[in-house]
Coordinates of C-alpha atoms in Angstrom, one line a residue:
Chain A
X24 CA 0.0 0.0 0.0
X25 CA 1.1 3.2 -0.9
X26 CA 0.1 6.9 0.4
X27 CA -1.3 10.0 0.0
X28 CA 0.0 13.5 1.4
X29 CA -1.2 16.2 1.3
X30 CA 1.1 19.3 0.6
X31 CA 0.0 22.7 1.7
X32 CA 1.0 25.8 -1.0
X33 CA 0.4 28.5 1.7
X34 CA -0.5 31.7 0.1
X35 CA -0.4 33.5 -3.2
X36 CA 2.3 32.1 -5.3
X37 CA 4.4 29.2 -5.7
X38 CA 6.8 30.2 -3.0
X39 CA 4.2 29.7 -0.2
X40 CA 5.5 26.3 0.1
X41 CA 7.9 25.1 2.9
X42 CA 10.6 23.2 2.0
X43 CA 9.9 20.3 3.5
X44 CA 6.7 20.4 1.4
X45 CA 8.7 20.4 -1.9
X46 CA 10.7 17.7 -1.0
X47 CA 7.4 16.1 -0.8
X48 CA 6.9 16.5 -4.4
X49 CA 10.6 15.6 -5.1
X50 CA 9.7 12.3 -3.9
X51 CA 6.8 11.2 -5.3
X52 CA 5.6 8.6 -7.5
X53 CA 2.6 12.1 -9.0
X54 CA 1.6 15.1 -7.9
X55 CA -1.5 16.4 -8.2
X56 CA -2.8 19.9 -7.8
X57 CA -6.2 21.6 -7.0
X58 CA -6.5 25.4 -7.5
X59 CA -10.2 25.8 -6.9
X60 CA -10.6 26.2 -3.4
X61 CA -8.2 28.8 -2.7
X62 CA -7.2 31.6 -5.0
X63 CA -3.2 31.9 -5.3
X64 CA -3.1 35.0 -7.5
X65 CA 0.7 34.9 -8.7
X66 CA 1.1 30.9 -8.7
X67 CA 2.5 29.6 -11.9
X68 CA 2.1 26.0 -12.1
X69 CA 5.4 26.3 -14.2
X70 CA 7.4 27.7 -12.2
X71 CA 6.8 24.6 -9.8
X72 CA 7.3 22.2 -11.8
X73 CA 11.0 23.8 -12.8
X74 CA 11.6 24.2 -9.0
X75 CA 10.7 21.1 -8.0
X76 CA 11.7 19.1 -11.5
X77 CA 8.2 17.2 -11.6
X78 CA 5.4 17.2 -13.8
X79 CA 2.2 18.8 -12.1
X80 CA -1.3 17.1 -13.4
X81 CA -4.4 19.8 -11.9
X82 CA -7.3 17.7 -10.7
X83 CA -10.8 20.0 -11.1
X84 CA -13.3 19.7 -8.7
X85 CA -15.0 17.2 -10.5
X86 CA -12.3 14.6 -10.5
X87 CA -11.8 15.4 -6.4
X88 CA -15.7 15.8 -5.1
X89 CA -17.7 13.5 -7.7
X90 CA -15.5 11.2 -8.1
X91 CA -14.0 10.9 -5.3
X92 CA -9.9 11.9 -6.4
X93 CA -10.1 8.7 -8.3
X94 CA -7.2 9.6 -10.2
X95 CA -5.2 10.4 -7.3
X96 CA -6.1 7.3 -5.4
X97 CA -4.8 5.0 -8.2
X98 CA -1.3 6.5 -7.5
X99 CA -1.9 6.3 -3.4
X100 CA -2.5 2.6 -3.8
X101 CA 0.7 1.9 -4.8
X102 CA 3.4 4.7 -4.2
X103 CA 3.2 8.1 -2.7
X104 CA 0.7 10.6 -4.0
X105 CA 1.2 14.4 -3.4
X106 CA -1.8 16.8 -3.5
X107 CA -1.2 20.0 -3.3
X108 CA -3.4 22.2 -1.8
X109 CA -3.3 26.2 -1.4
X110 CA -2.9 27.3 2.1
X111 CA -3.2 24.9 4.6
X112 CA -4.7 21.7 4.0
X113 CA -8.0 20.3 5.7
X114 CA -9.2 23.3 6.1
X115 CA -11.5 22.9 3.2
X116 CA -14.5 20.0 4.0
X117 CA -13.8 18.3 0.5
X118 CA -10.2 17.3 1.8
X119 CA -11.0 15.7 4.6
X120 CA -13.6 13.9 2.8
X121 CA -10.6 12.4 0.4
X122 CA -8.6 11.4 3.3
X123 CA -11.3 9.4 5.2
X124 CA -12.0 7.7 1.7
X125 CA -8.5 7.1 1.5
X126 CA -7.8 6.4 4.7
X127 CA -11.1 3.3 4.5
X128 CA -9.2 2.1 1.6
X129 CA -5.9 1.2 3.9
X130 CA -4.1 4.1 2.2
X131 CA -1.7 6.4 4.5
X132 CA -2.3 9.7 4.6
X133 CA 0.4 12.5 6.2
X134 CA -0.4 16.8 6.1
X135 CA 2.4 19.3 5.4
X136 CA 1.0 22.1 6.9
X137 CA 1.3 25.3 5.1
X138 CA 0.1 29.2 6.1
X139 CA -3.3 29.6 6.5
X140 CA -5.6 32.6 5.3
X141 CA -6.9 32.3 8.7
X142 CA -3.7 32.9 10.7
X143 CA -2.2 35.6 8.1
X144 CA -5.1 38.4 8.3
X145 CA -5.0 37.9 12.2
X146 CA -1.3 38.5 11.5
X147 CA -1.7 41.6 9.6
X148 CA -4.5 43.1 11.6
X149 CA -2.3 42.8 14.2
X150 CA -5.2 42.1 16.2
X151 CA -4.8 39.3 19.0
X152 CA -6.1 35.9 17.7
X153 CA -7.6 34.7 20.8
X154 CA -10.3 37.1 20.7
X155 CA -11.5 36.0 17.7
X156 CA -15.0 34.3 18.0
X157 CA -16.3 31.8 15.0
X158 CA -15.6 33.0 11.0
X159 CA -17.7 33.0 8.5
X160 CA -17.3 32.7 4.9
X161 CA -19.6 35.5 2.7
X162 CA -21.4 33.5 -0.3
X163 CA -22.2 35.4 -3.6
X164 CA -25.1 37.1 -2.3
X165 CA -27.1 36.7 -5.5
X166 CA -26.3 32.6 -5.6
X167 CA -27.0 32.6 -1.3
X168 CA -28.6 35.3 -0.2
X169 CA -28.0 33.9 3.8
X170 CA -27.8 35.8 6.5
X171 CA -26.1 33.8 8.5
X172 CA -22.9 36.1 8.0
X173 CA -24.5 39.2 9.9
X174 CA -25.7 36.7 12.7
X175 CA -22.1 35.5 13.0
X176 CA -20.8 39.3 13.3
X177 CA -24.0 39.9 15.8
X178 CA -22.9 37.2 18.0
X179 CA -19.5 37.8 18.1
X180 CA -20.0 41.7 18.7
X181 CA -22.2 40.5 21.7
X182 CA -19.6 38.6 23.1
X183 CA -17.1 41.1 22.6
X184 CA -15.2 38.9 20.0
X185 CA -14.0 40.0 16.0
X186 CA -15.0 37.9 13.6
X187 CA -12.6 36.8 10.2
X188 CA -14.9 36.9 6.9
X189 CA -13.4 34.8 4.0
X190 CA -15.1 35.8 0.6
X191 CA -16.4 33.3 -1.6
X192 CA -14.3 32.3 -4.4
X193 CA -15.5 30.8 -7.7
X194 CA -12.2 29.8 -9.0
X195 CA -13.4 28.0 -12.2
X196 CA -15.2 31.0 -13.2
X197 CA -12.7 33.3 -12.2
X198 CA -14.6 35.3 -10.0
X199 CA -13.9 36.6 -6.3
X200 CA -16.5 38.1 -3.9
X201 CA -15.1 41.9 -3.4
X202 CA -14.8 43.6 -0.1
X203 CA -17.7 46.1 -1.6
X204 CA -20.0 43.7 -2.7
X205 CA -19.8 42.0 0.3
X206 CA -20.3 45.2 2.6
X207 CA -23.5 46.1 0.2
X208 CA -24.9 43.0 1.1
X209 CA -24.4 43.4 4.9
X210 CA -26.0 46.5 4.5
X211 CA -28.9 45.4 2.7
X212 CA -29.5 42.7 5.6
X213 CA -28.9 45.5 8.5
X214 CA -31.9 47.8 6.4
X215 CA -34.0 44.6 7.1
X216 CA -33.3 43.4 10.4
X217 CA -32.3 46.8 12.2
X218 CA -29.9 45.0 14.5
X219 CA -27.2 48.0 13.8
X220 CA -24.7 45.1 13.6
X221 CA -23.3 46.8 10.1
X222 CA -23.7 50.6 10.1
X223 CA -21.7 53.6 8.2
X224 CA -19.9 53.9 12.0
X225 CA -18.9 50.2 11.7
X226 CA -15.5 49.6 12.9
X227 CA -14.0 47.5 9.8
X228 CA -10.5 46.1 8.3
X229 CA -10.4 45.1 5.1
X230 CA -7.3 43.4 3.7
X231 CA -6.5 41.6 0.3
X232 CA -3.9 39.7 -1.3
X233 CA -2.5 38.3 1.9
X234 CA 0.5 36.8 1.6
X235 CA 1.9 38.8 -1.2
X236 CA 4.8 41.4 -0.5
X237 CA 2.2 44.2 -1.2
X238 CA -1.0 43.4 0.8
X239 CA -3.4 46.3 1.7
X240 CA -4.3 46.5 5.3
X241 CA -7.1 49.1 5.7
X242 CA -8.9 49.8 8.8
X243 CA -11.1 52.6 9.5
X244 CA -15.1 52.8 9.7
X245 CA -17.5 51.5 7.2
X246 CA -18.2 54.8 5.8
X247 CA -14.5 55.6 5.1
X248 CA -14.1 51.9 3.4
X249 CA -17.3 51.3 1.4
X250 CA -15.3 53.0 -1.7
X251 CA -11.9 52.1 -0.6
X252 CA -10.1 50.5 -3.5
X253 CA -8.7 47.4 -2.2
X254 CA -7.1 46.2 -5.4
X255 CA -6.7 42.5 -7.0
X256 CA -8.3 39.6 -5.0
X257 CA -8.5 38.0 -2.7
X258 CA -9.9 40.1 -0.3
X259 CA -11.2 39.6 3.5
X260 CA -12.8 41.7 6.1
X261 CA -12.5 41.5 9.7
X262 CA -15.0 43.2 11.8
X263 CA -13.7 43.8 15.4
X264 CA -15.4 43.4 18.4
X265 CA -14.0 44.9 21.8
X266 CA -10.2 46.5 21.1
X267 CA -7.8 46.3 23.7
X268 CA -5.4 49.3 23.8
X269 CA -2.6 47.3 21.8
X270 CA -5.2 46.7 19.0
X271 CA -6.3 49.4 18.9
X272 CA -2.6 50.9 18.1
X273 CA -2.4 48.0 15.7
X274 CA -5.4 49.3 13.6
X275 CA -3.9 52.7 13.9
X276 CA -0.2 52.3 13.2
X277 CA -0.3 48.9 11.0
X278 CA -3.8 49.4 9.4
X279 CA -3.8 53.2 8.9
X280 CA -6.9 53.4 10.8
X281 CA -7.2 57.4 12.5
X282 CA -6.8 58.0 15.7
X283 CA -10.3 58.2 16.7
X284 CA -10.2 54.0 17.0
X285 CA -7.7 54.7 20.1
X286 CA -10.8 56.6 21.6
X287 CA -13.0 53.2 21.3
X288 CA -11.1 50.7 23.4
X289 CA -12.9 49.2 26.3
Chain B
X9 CA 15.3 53.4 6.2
X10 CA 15.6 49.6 6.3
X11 CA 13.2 47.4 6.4
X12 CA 12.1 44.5 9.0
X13 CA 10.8 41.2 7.5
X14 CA 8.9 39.0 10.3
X15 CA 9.6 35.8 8.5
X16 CA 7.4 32.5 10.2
X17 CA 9.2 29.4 10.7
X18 CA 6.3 27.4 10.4
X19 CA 6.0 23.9 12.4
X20 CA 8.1 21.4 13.6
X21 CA 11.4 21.9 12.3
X22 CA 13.7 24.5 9.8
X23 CA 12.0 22.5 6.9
X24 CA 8.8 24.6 8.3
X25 CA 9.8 27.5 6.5
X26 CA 8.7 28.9 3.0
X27 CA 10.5 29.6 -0.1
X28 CA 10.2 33.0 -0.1
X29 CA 11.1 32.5 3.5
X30 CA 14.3 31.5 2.7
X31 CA 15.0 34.0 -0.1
X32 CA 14.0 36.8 2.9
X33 CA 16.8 35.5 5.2
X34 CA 19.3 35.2 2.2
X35 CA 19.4 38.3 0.8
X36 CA 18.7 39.6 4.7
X37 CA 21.6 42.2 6.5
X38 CA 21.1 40.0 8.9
X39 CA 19.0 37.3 10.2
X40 CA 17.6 37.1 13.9
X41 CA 16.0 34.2 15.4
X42 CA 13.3 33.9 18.2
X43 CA 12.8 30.2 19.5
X44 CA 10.8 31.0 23.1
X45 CA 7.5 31.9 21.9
X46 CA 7.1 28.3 20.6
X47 CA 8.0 25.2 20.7
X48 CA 9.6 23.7 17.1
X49 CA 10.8 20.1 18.0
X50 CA 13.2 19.6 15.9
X51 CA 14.6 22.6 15.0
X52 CA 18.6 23.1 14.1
X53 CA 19.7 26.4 14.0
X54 CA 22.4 24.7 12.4
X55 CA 20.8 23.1 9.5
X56 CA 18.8 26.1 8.6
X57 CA 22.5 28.3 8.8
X58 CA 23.8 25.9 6.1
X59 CA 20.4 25.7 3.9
X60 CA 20.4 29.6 3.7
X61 CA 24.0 29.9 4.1
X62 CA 23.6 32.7 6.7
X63 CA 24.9 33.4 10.2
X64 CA 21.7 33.1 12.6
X65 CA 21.2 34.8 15.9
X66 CA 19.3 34.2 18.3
X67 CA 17.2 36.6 20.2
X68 CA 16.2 36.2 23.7
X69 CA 12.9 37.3 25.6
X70 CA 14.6 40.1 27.4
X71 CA 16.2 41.1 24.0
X72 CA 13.0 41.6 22.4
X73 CA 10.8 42.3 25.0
X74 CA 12.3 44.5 27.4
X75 CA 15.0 46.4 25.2
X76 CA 12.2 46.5 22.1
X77 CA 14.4 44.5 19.7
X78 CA 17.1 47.4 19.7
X79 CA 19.5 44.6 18.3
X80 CA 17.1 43.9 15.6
X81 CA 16.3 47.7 14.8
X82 CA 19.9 49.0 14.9
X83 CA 19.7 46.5 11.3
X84 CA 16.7 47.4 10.1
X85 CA 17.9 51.0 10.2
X86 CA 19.6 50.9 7.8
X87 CA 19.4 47.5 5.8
X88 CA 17.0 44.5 5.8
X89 CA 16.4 43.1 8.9
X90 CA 14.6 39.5 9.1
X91 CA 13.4 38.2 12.4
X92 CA 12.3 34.4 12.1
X93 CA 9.3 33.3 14.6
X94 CA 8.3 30.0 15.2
X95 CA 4.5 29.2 13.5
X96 CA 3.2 32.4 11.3
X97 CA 4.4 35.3 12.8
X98 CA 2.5 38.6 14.2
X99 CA 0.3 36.2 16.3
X100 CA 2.3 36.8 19.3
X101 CA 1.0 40.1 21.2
X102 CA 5.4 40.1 21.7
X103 CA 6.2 40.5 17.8
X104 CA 2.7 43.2 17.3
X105 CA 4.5 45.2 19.8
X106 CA 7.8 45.2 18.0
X107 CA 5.8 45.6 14.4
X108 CA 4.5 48.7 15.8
X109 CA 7.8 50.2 17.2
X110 CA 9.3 49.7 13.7
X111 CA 6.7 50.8 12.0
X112 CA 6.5 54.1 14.8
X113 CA 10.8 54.8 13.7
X114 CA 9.8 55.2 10.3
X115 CA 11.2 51.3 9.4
X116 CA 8.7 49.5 7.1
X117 CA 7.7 46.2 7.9
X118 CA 6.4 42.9 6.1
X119 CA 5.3 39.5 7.0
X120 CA 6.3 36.3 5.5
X121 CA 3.8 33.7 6.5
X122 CA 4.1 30.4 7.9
X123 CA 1.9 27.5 8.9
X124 CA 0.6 28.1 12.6
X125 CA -0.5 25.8 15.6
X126 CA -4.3 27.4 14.6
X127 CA -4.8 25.9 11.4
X128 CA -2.7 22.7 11.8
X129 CA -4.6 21.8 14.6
X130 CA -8.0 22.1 12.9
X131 CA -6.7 20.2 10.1
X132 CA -5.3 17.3 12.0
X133 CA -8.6 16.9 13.7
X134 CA -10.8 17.3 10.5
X135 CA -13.2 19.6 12.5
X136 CA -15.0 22.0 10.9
X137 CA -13.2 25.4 10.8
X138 CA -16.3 27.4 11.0
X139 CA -17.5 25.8 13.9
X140 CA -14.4 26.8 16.0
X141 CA -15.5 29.6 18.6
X142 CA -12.7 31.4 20.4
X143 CA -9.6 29.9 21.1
X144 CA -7.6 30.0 24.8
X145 CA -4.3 29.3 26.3
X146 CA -4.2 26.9 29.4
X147 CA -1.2 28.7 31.5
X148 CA 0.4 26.6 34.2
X149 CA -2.1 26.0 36.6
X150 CA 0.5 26.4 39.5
X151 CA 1.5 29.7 38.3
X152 CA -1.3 31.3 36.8
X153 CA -4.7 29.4 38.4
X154 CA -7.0 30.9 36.3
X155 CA -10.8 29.4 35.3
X156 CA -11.0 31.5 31.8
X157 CA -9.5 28.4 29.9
X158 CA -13.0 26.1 31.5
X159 CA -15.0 29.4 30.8
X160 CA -14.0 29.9 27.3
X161 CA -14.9 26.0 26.8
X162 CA -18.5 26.6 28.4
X163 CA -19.0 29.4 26.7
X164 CA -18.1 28.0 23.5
X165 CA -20.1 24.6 24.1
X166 CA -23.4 26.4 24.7
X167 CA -23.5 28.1 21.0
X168 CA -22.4 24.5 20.0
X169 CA -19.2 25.4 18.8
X170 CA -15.5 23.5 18.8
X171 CA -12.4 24.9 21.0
X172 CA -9.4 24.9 20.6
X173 CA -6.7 25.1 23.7
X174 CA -3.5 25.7 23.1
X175 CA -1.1 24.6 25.6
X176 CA 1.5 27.0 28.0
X177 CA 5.1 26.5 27.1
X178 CA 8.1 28.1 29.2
X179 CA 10.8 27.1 26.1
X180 CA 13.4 28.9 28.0
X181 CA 13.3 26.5 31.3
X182 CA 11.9 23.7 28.4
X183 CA 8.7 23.3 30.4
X184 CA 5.8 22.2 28.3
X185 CA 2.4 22.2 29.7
X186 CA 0.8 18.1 28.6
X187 CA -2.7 16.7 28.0
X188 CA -2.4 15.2 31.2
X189 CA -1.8 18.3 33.2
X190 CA -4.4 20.7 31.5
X191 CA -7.1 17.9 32.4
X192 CA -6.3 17.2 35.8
X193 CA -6.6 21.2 36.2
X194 CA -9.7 21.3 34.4
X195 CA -11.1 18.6 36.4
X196 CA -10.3 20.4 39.0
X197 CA -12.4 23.5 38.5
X198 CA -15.0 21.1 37.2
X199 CA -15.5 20.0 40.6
X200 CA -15.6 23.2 42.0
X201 CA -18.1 24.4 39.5
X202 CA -20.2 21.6 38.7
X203 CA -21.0 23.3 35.5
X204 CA -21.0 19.8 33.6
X205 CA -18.6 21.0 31.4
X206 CA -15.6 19.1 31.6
X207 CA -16.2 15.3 32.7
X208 CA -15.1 11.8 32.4
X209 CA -17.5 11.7 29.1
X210 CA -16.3 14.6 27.7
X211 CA -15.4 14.1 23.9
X212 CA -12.0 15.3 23.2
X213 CA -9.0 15.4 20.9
X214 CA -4.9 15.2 21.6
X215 CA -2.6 16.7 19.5
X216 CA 0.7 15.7 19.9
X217 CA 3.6 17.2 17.5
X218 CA 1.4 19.0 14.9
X219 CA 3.6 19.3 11.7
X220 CA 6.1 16.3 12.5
X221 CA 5.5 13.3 10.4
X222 CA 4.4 11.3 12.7
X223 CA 1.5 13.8 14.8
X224 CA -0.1 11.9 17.6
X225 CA -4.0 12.9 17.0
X226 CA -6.0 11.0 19.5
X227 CA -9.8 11.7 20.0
X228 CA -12.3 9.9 22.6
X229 CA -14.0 10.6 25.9
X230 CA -11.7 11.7 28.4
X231 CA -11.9 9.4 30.2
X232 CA -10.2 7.1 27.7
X233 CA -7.5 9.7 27.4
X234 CA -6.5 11.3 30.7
X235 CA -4.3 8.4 30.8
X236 CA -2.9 8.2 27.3
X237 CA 0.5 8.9 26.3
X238 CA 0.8 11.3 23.8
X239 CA 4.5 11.5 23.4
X240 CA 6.8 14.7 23.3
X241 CA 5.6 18.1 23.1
X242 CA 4.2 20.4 22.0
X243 CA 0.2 19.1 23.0
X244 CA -2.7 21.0 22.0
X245 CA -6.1 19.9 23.1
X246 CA -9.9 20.1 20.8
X247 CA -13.1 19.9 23.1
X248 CA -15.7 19.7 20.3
X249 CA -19.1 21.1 20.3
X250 CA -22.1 19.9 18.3
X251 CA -20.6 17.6 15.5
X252 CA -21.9 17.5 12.0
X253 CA -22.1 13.6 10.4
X254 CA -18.5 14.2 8.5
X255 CA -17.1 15.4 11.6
X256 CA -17.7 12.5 13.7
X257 CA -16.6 10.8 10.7
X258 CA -13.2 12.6 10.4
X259 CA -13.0 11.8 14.4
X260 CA -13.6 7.8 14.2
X261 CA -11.3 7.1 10.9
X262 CA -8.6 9.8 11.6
X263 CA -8.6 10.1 15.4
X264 CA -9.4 6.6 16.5
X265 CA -12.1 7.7 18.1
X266 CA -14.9 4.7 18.9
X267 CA -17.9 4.1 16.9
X268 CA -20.3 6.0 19.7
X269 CA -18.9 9.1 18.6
X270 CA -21.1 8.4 15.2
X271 CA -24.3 8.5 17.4
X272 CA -23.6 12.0 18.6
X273 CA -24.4 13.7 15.9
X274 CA -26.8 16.2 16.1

């Protein structure tokens, strides 16, 4: 029996990887790829396969969820399969459906962890991580119009916590939830529900392209954001909850936030 | 002006870091080193001096803490300074504070992710990442006897959702807070309280050595695992909330878990 690891890319290009992870691909029997649960913006597929002097084959979504990473499993069952994943692996559901399958078929399965979306824009907030309460990822409004993203931010607020949005991707279709589109449709849901959850004096920071050497870090209140140009995907927004005094300098020094945030800590 | 480059070592070792990790301490003035936030295993400063082929220095607490990094900014005055931390870096209050001091002398600053504790953990487990509420620390109960680590867990277990502790580590006197340790205190306030939260059938998860090749991950009642040996540090510890059907899946095929775990999904 063979086995199946799975490789985290980390974030935004090809060099996200750790070098433990590319030995992983050194020493494989195939590596396979996925690129549609994460965006990478600057990864050339190319560029890996000259760095690591192996031919990459990219699985779709098809291949992994319907039929169950078929192709990759054929590989597992005899030598070692790599699948590379952006970010950190296991973090998206349809992974860890492919390991258990794997894993009821007798094949081994091993992570290399890589850097997470999740850890990096609590990094560059600069806000502290454990008072962060549960995240939420923002659908395309018009595909799932839920609400359940403003009830996240509504608990959270009410237990003093921030809360880490993730915007939907669509990576076959090329298209990435903005930090506008997804404040319009938190706004559309406070008109409804009145909660004043997300107002025009909402603390916000919104931050894209994490991971590259040029990511935006913007705090400041709704209002002053709404219009902010952000840039390229992909983007995120946390909305804080409480700030302690550091944070609160963090979002002001880090996030170009003005100084009226050092006035809200509690 | 310089520039300081927070560059995250990731887990487990020096093969933790990223590619552009390594470029960052290669074409670095010079590269500093903090190892005390953290635990990594199996680091060698050694190993990652000859894979970047740069002298590495190592930064103590009092160094960074008490004199704000002045060894580190004296560099990053003038040329590139890269500071490597253990996991992803800027999750550490301790390298915020530093961020902001740079940042405050007119030095700019980047980050260079890296895989963290946060997301490994989740991973390993095959939890849900949405369903994680806030995160906590367990200190050393001896030291710092606080109940906010059982509070955080209650709090989190009534909204149905997973937490995640992370466990104390005093790397300078190698002291390392265990499984075994963090439930004996939490028993302990469980008596006291009587809150329900934390008893023999408590379902939990182990995680032993997240990012080594061979991570113990170990779920069950705790009863089953207050006596289990989980092997060298670092431990982390999960104490899951309502579990979807592929969760208690994930827990019985990839954390041993028994088949009752299946018939407490709700």
């Amino acid at each position: 029996m063979g086995e199946l690891v799975f490789v985290g890319l980390g974030l935004h290009d090809e060099k996200g990887i750790s070098l433990r992870g590319l030995e992983e691909i050194k020493t494989a029997e195939a590596a396979f790829m996925e690129l549609y649960t994460s965006l990478l913006p600057n990864f050339s597929k190319k560029r890996l396969e000259k760095i690591s002097g192996k031919k990459l084959q990219v699985v779709s979504r098809k291949e992994l969820e319907e039929e169950n990473g078929k192709v990759i499993i054929e590989v597992a069952e005899k030598g070692k399969a790599v699948l590379l994943v952006p970010g950190d692996p296991l973090i998206a559901t349809t992974h860890v459906a492919l390991r258990i399958h794997a894993e009821k078929l007798g094949i081994e399965t091993r992570i290399v962890h890589g850097a997470s979306i999740l850890s990096a824009v609590i990094g560059l907030c600069g806000l502290h991580n454990y008072k962060f309460g549960k995240s939420v990822t923002i659908p395309f409004p018009e595909e799932t119009p839920t609400e359940t993203p403003y009830e996240v931010i509504a608990q959270n607020k009410k237990l003093g916590l921030h809360t880490l949005c993730l915007l939907d991707i669509k990576a076959e279709e090329k298209r990435y939830l903005s930090i506008a589109e997804s404040l319009g449709w938190l706004l559309k849901i406070e008109k409804k529900r009145k909660e004043k959850i997300i107002t025009s004096n909402t603390l916000m920071v919104g931050v894209a392209r994490a991971g590259s050497k040029k990511p935006t870090v913007k705090a400041g209140f709704l209002r002053e954001l709404m219009n902010h140009d952000f840039g390229e995907p992909p983007h995120s927004i946390v909305f804080p909850g409480k700030l302690h005094f550091m944070e609160a300098e963090a979002l002001v020094i880090l996030a170009g936030a003005s100084d009226k945030v050092r006035e809200m800590v509690e």
